Short mmCIF file of C-alpha atoms and ligand atoms in Angstrom, two decimals:
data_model
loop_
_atom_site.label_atom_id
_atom_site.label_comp_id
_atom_site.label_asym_id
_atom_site.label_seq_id
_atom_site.Cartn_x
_atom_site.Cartn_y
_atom_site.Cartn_z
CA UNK O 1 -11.71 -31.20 -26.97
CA UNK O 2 -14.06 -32.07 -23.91
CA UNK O 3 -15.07 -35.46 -25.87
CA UNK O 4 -11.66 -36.66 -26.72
CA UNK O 5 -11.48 -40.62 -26.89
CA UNK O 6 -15.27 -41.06 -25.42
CA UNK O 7 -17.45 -43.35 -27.68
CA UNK O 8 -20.62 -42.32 -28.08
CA UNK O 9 -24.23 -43.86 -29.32
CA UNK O 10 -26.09 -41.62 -30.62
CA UNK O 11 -29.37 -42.77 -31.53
CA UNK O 12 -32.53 -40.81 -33.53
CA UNK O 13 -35.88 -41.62 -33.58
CA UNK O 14 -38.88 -40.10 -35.51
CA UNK O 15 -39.32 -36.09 -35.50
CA UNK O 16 -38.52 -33.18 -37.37
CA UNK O 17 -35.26 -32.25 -35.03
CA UNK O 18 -33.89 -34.92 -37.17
CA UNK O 19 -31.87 -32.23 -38.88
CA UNK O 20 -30.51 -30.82 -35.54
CA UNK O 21 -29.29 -34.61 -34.33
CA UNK O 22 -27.00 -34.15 -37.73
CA UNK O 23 -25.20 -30.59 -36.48
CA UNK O 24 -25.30 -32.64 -32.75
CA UNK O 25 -23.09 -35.21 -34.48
CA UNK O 26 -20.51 -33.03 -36.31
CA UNK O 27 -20.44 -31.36 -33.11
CA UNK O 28 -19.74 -34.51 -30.98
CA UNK O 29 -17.05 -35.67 -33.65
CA UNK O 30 -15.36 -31.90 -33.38
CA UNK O 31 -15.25 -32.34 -29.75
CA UNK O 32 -13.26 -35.50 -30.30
CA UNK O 33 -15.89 -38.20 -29.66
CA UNK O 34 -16.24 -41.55 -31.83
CA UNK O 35 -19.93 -41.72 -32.87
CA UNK O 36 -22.13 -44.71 -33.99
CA UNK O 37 -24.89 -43.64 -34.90
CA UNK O 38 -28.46 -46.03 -34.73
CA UNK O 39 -31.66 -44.50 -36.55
CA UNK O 40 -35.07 -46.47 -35.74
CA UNK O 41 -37.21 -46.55 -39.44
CA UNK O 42 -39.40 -43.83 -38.48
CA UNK O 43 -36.08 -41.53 -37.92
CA UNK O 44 -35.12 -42.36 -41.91
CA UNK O 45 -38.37 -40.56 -42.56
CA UNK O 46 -36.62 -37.51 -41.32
CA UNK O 47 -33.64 -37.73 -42.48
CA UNK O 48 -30.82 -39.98 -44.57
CA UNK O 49 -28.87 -42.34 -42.92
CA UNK O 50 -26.45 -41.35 -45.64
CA UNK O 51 -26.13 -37.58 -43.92
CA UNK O 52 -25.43 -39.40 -40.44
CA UNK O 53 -22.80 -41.77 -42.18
CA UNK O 54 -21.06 -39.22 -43.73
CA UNK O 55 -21.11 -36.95 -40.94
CA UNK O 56 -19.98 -39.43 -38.13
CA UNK O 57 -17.71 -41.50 -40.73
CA UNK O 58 -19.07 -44.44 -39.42
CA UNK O 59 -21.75 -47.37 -40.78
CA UNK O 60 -25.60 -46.08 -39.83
CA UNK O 61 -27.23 -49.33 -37.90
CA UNK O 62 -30.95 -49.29 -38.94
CA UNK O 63 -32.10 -52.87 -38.65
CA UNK O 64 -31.63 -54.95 -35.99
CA UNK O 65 -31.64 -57.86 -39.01
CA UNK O 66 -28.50 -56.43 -40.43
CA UNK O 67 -26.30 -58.27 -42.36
CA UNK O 68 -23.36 -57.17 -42.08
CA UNK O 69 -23.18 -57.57 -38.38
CA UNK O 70 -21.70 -61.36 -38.85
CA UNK O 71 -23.15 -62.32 -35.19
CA UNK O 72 -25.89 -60.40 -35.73
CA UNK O 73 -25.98 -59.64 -32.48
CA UNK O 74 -25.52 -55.65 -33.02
CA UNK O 75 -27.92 -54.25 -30.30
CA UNK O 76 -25.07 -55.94 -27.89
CA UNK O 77 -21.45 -54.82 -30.12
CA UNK O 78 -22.67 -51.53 -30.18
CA UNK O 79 -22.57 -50.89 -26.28
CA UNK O 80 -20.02 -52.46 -24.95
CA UNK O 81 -17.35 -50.34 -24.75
CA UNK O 82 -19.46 -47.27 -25.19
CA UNK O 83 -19.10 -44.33 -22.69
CA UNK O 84 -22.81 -43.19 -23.09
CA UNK O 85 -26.10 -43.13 -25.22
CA UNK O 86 -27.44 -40.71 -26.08
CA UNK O 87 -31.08 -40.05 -28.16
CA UNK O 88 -31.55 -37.50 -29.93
CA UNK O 89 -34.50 -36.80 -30.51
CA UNK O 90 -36.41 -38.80 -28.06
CA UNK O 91 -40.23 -39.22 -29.50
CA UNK O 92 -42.77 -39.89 -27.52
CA UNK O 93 -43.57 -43.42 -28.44
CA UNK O 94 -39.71 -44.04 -27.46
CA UNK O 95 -39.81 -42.65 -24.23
CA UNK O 96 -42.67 -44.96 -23.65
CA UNK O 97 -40.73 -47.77 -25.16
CA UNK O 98 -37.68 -46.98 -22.39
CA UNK O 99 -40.36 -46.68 -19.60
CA UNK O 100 -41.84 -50.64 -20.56
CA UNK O 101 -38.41 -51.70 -21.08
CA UNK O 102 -39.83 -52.79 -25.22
CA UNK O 103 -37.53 -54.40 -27.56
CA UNK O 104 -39.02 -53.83 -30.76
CA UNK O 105 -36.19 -52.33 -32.71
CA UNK O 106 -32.43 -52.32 -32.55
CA UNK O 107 -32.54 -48.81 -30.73
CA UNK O 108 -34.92 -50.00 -28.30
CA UNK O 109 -33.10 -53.63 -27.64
CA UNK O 110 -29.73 -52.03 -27.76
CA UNK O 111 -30.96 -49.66 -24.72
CA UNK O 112 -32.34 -52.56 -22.80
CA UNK O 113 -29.19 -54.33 -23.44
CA UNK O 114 -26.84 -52.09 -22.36
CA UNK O 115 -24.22 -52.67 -19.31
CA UNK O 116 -25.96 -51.25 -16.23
CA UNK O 117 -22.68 -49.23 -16.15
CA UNK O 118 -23.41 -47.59 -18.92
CA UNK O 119 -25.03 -44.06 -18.90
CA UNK O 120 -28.71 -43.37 -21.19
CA UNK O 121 -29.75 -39.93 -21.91
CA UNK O 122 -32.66 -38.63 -23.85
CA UNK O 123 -33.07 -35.08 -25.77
CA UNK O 124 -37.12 -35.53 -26.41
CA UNK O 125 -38.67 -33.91 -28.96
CA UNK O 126 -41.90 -33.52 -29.78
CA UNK O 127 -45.50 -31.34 -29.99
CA UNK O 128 -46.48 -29.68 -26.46
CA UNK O 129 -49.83 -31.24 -26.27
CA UNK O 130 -48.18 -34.56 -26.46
CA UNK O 131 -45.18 -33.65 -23.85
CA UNK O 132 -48.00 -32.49 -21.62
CA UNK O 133 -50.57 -35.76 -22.36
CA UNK O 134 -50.72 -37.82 -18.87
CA UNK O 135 -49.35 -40.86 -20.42
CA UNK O 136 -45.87 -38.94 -21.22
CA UNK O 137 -45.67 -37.78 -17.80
CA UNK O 138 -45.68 -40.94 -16.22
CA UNK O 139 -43.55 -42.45 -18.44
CA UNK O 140 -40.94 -39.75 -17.73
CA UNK O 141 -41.67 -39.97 -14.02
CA UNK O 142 -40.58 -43.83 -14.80
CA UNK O 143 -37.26 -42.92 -16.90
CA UNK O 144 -36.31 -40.44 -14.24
CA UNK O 145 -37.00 -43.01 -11.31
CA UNK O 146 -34.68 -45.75 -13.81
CA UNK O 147 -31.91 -43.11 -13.34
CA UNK O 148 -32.09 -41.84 -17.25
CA UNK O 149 -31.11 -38.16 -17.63
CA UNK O 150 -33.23 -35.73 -19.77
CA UNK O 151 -32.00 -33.37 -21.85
CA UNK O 152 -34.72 -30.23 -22.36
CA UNK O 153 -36.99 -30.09 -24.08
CA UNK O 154 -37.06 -26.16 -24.41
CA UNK O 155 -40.32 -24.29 -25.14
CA UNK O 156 -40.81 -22.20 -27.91
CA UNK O 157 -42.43 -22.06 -31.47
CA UNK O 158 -42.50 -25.64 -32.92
CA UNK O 159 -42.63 -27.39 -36.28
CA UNK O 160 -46.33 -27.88 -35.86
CA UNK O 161 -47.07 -24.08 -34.91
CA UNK O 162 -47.98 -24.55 -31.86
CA UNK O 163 -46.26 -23.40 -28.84
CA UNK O 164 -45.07 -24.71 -25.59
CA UNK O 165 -42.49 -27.10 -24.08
CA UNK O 166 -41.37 -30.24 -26.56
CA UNK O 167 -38.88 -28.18 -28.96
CA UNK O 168 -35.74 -30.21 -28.64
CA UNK O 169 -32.36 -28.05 -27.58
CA UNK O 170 -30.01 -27.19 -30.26
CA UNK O 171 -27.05 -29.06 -30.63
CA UNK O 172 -24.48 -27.06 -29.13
CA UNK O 173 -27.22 -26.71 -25.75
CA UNK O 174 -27.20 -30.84 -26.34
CA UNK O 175 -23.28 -30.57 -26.34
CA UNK O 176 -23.00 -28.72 -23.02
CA UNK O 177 -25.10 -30.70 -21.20
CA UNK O 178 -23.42 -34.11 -22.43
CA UNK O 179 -20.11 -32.91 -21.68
CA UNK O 180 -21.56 -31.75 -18.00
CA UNK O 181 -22.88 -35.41 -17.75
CA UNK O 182 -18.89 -36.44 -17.48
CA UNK O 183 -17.88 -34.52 -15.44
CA UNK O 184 -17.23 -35.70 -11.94
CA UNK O 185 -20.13 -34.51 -9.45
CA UNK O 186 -17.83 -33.26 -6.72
CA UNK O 187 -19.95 -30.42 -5.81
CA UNK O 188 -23.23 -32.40 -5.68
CA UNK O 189 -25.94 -30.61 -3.81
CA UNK O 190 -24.12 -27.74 -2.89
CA UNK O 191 -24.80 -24.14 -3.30
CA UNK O 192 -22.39 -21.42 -4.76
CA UNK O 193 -22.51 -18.21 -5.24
CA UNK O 194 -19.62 -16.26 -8.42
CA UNK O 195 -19.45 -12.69 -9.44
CA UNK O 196 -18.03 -12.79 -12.55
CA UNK O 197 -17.03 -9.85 -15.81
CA UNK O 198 -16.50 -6.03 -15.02
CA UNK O 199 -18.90 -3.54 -13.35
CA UNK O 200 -19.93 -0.44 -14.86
CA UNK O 201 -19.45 2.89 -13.15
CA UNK O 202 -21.78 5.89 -13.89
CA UNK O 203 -20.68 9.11 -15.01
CA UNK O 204 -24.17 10.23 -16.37
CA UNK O 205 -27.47 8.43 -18.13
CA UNK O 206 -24.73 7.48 -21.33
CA UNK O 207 -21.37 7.15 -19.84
CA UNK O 208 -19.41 5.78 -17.23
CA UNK O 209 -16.45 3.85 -16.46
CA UNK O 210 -15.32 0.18 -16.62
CA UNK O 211 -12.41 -1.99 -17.41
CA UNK O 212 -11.69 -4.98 -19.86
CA UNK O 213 -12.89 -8.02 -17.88
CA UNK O 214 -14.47 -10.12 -20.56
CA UNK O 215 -16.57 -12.75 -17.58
CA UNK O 216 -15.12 -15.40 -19.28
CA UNK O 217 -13.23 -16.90 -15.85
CA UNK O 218 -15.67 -16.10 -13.81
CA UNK O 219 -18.13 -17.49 -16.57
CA UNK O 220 -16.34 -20.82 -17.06
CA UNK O 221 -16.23 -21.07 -13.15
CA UNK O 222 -19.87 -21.12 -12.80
CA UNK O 223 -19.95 -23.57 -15.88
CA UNK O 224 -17.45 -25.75 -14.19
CA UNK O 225 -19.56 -25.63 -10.76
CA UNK O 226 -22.99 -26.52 -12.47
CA UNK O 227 -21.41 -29.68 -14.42
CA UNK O 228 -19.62 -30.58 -10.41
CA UNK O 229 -23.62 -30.69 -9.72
CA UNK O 230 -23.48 -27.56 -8.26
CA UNK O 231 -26.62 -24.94 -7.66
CA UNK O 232 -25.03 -21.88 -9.30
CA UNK O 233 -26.05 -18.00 -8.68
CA UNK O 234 -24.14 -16.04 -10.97
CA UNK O 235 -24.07 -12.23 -10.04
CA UNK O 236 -22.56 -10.81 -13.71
CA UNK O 237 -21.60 -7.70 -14.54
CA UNK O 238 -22.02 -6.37 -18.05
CA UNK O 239 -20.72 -9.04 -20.66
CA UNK O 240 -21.17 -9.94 -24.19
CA UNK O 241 -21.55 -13.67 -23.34
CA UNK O 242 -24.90 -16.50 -22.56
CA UNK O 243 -24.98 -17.74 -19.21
CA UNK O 244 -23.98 -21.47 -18.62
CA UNK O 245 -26.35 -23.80 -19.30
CA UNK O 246 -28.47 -24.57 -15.71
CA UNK O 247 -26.83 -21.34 -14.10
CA UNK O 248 -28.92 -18.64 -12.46
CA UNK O 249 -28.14 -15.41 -13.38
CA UNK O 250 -28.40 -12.13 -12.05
CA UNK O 251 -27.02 -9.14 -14.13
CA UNK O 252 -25.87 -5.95 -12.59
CA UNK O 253 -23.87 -2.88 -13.43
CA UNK O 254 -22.53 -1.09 -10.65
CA UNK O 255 -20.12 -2.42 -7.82
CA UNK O 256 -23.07 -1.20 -5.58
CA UNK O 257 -25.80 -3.30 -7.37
CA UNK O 258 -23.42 -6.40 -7.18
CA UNK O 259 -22.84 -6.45 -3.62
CA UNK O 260 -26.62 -5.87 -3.22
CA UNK O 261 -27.26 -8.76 -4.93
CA UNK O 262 -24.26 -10.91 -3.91
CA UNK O 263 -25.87 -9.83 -0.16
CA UNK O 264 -28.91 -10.85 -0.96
CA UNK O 265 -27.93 -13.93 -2.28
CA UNK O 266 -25.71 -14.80 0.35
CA UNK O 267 -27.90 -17.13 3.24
CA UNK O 268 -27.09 -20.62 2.37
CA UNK O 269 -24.27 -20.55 0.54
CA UNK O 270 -21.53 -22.62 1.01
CA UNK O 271 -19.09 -21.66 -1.47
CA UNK O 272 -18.39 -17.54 -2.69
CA UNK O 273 -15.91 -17.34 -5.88
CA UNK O 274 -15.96 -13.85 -6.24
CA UNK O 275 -13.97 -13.75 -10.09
CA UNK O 276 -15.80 -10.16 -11.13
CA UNK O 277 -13.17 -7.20 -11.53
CA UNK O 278 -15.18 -4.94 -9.58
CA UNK O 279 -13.97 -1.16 -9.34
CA UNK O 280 -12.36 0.15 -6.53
CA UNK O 281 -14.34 3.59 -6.98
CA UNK O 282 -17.72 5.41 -7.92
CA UNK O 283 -18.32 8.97 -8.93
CA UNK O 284 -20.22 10.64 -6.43
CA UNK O 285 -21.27 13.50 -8.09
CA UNK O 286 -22.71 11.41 -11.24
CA UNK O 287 -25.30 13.60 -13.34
CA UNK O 288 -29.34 12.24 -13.53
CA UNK O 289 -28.99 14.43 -17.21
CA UNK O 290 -26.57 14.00 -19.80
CA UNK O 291 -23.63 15.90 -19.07
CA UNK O 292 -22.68 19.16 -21.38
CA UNK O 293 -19.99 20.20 -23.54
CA UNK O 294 -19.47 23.57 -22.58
CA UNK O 295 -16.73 25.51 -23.08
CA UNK O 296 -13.78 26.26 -20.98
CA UNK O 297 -13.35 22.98 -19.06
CA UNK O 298 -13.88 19.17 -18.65
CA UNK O 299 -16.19 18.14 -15.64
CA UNK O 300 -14.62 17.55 -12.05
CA UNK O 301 -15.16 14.32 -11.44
CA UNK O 302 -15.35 13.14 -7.36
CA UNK O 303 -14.75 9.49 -6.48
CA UNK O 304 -15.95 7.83 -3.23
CA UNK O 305 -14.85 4.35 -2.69
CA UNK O 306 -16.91 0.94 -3.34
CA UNK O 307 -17.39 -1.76 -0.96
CA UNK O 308 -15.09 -4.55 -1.23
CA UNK O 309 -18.11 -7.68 -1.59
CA UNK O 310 -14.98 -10.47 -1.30
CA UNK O 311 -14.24 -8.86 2.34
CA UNK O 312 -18.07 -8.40 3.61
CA UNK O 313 -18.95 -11.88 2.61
CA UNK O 314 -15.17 -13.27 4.34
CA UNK O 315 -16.67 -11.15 7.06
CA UNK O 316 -19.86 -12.85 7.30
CA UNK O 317 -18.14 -16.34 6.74
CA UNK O 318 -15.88 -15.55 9.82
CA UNK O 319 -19.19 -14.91 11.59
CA UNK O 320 -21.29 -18.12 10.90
CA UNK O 321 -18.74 -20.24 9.21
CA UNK O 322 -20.03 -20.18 5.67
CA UNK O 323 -19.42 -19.74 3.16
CA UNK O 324 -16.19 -20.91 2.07
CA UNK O 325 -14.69 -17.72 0.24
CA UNK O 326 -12.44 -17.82 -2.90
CA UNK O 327 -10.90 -14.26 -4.54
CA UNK O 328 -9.02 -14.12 -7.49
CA UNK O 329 -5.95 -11.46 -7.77
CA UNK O 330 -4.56 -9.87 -11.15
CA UNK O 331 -1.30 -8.30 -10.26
CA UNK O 332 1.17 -7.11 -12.62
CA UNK O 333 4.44 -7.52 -10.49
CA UNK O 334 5.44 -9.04 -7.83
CA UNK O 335 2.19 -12.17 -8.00
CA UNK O 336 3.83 -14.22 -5.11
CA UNK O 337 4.46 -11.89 -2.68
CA UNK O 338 1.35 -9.55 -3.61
CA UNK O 339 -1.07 -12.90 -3.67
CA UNK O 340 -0.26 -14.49 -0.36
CA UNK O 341 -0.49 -11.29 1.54
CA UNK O 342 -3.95 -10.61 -0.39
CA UNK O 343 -5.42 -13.84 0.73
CA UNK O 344 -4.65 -12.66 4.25
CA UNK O 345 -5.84 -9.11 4.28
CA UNK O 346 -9.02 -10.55 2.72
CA UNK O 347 -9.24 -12.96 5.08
CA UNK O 348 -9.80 -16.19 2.94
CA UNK O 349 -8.81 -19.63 2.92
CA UNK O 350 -8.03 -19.43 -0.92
CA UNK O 351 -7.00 -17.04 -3.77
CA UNK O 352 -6.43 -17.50 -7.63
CA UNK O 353 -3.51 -15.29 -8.72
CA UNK O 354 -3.45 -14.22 -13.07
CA UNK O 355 0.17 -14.79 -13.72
CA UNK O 356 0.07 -10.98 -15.67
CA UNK O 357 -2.57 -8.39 -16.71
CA UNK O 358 -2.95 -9.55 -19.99
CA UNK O 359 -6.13 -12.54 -18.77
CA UNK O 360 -8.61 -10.07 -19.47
CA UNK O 361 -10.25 -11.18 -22.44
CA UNK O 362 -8.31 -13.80 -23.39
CA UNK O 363 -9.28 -17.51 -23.53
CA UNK O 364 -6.04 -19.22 -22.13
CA UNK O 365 -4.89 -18.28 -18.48
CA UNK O 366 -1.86 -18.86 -15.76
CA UNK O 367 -2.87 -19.38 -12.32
CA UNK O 368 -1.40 -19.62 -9.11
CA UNK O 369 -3.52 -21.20 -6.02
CA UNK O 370 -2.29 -19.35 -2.93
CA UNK O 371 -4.17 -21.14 0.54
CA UNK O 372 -2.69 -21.24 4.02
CA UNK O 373 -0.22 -23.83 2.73
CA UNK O 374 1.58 -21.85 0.32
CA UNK O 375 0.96 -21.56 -3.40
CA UNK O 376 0.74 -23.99 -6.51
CA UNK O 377 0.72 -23.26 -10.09
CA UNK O 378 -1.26 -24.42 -12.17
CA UNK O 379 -0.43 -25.29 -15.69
CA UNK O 380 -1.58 -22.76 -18.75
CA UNK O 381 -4.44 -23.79 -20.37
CA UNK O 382 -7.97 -22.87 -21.29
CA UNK O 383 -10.22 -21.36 -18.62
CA UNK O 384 -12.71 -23.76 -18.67
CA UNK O 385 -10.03 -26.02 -18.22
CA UNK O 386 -8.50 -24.42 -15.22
CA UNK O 387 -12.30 -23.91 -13.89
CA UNK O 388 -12.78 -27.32 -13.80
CA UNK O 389 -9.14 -28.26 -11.92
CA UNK O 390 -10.46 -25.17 -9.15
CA UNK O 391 -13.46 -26.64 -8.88
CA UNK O 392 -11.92 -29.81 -8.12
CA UNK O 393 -9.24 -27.96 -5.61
CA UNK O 394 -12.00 -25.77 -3.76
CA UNK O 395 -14.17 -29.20 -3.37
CA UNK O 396 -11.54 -30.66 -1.90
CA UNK O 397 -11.09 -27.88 0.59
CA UNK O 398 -14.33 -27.98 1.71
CA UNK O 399 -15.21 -28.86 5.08
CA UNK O 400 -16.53 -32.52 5.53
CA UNK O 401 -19.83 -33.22 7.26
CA UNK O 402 -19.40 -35.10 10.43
O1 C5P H 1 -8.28 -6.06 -3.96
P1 C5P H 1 -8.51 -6.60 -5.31
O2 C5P H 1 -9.51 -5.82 -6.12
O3 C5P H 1 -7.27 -6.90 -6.10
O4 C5P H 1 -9.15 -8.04 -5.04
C1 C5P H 1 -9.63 -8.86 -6.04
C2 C5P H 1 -10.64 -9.82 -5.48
O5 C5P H 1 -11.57 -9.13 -4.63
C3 C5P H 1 -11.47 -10.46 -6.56
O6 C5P H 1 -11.88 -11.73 -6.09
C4 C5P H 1 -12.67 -9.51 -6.67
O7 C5P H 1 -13.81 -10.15 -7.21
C5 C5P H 1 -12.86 -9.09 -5.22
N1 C5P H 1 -13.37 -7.73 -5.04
C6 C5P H 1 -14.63 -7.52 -4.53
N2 C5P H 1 -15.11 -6.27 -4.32
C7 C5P H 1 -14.34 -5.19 -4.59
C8 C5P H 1 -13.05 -5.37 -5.09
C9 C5P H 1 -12.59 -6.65 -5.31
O8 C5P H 1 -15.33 -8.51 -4.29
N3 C5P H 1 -14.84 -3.99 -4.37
#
């Protein structure tokens, strides 16, 4: 539960996403947070305040003449021990209310209100023409300069039919980049480069041979690394899964293609995490045609071996002192003794080690840190989880600037 114990505002103003700022809130709740909502009276157009009630199990705040608040002085209660606001959607005319600092409404007060300590984020929302119009721009430029985050939009089809940028993200896009928002920035403004899933060896046009890496480390360490503020490249090998929100990603089959790319990637880097399982062999003598079943005999199959990207880019980092190189291991015996001499044959400050084969494909993971100090384990737990605690461990490895 990446909310667990946070308190969050959420607050809706007037525009059709209305219904998606109802999933965002069962989402929020599932992900352990405490929600209040606020609606402004144009966002009760859209949708009930009833729906938000019931789906965040707490009282809707509407008005900032409300009753029931017996010191009616709501637009300051609600904040105060809040860990973040967050509206969803933004309109327009709110976004320009945020820029001139307005106070016209208990969503608008409560936002000027709130401790300085207290982080404001906007999802806007609204027709392309109107996202685009000069007016929305500078106001923008103004909530960007007064240190408010922004959240999308996304383009696409919208409500209207028109078609451009202004289509607020879906919930579970709003979700990832709250919980990023948390997170602490320890790799602000750096660059790193992950390989991440299987690749995919050619035997012909239709076949060819990989293994049972599902991506889903190397995935949640690019994840991790992008919420750490991070500028991620991830080179991916064939996977069922969506790239992190905010990550760049390159996809490529073969072992060959990925160290082309990882190559290619490589000037200004200053942190490799190379998590893909790449294989240790290609077949040299794969077929341009679909291969034949004749009879009397399977084909002969030659193997040449692949170039090992973790050791070319240690190489390189042993040449010009960058990046700082991370490898994973998956052993099935023997993970101390195999792990530590790894790190040193690849020539790397720091190694993850799977405690067993069985991490492939799973969600939950065992991992031992092996660096020139020894080796630590860390605790089982989700990979996501563990991403985040390397991400923390490799940052802290990382050499200071003078
Ligand atoms: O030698 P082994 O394959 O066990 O090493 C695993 C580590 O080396 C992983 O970090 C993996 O991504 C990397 N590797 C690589 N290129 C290869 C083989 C492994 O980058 N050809």
């Amino acid at each position: 539960m990446d909310l667990q114990g946070k308190k969050i505002v959420l607050g809706l103003t007037g525009g059709v996403a209305c219904y998606k700022a109802a999933e965002l809130c069962r989402a929020l709740v599932k992900q352990g947070a405490s929600v209040q909502v606020v609606m402004t009276a144009a966002a009760t157009q859209f949708i009930g305040a009833v729906t938000m009630q019931a789906l965040s199990g707490n009282p809707v705040y509407t008005d900032q003449w409300d009753a029931r608040v017996a010191n009616n002085m709501a637009h300051i209660d609600l904040t105060r021990d809040a860990d973040a606001i967050l509206i969803a959607p933004c309109s327009t005319d709110f976004m320009r209310k945020l820029a001139h600092g307005a106070c016209d409404d208990l969503l608008s007060t409560l936002c000027v209100a709130r401790p300085r300590r207290l982080p404001l984020h906007i999802a806007p929302a609204m027709n392309v023409e109107m996202w685009e119009n000069p007016a929305t721009v500078r106001n923008l430029a103004q909530l960007l300069e007064d240190g408010i985050k922004v959240f999308g939009p996304a383009a696409g089809a919208q409500a209207c039919g028109e078609t451009g940028y202004g289509r607020m993200l879906e919930a579970d896009e709003l979700l990832e980049d709250l919980v990023a928002a948390f997170q602490p920035k320890v790799l602000a403004g750096k660059r790193v480069l992950i390989t991440a899933g299987p690749t995919f060896e050619a035997i012909d046009p239709v076949r060819g041979i990989t293994n049972l890496s599902s991506g889903k480390m190397g995935y949640a360490v690019a994840r991790a690394a992008h919420e750490a503020g991070a500028e991620v490249v991830l080179v991916s090998g064939p996977t069922a899964l969506a790239a992190p929100r905010g990550v760049r990603r390159i996809d490529v089959q073969s072992a060959r293609q990925m160290h082309d790319a990882v190559m290619g990637q490589l000037a200004g880097q200053q942190v490799f995490i190379g998590v893909a399982a790449v294989a240790d062999w290609r077949v040299s003598n794969a077929s341009d045609q679909k291969m034949k079943k004749t009879a009397g005999g399977a084909p002969q199959l030659q193997f040449s071996e692949n170039a090992d990207i973790l050791a070319a880019v240690s190489a390189s980092a042993a040449a010009t002192g960058a990046p700082y190189c991370v490898g994973f291991a998956a052993e099935s015996e023997n993970l101390i003794e195999y792990g530590a001499a790894k790190r040193l044959r690849k020539g790397i400050p720091l190694l993850v080690g799977n405690i067993g084969p069985q991490t492939f494909g799973q969600d939950d993971n065992t991992v031992i840190l092996f660096d020139a100090a020894g080796h630590t384990v860390l605790p089982r737990a989700d990979k996501l989880t563990l991403a985040r605690r390397l991400i923390a461990e490799i940052a802290s490895r990382l050499p200071q600037p003078l």
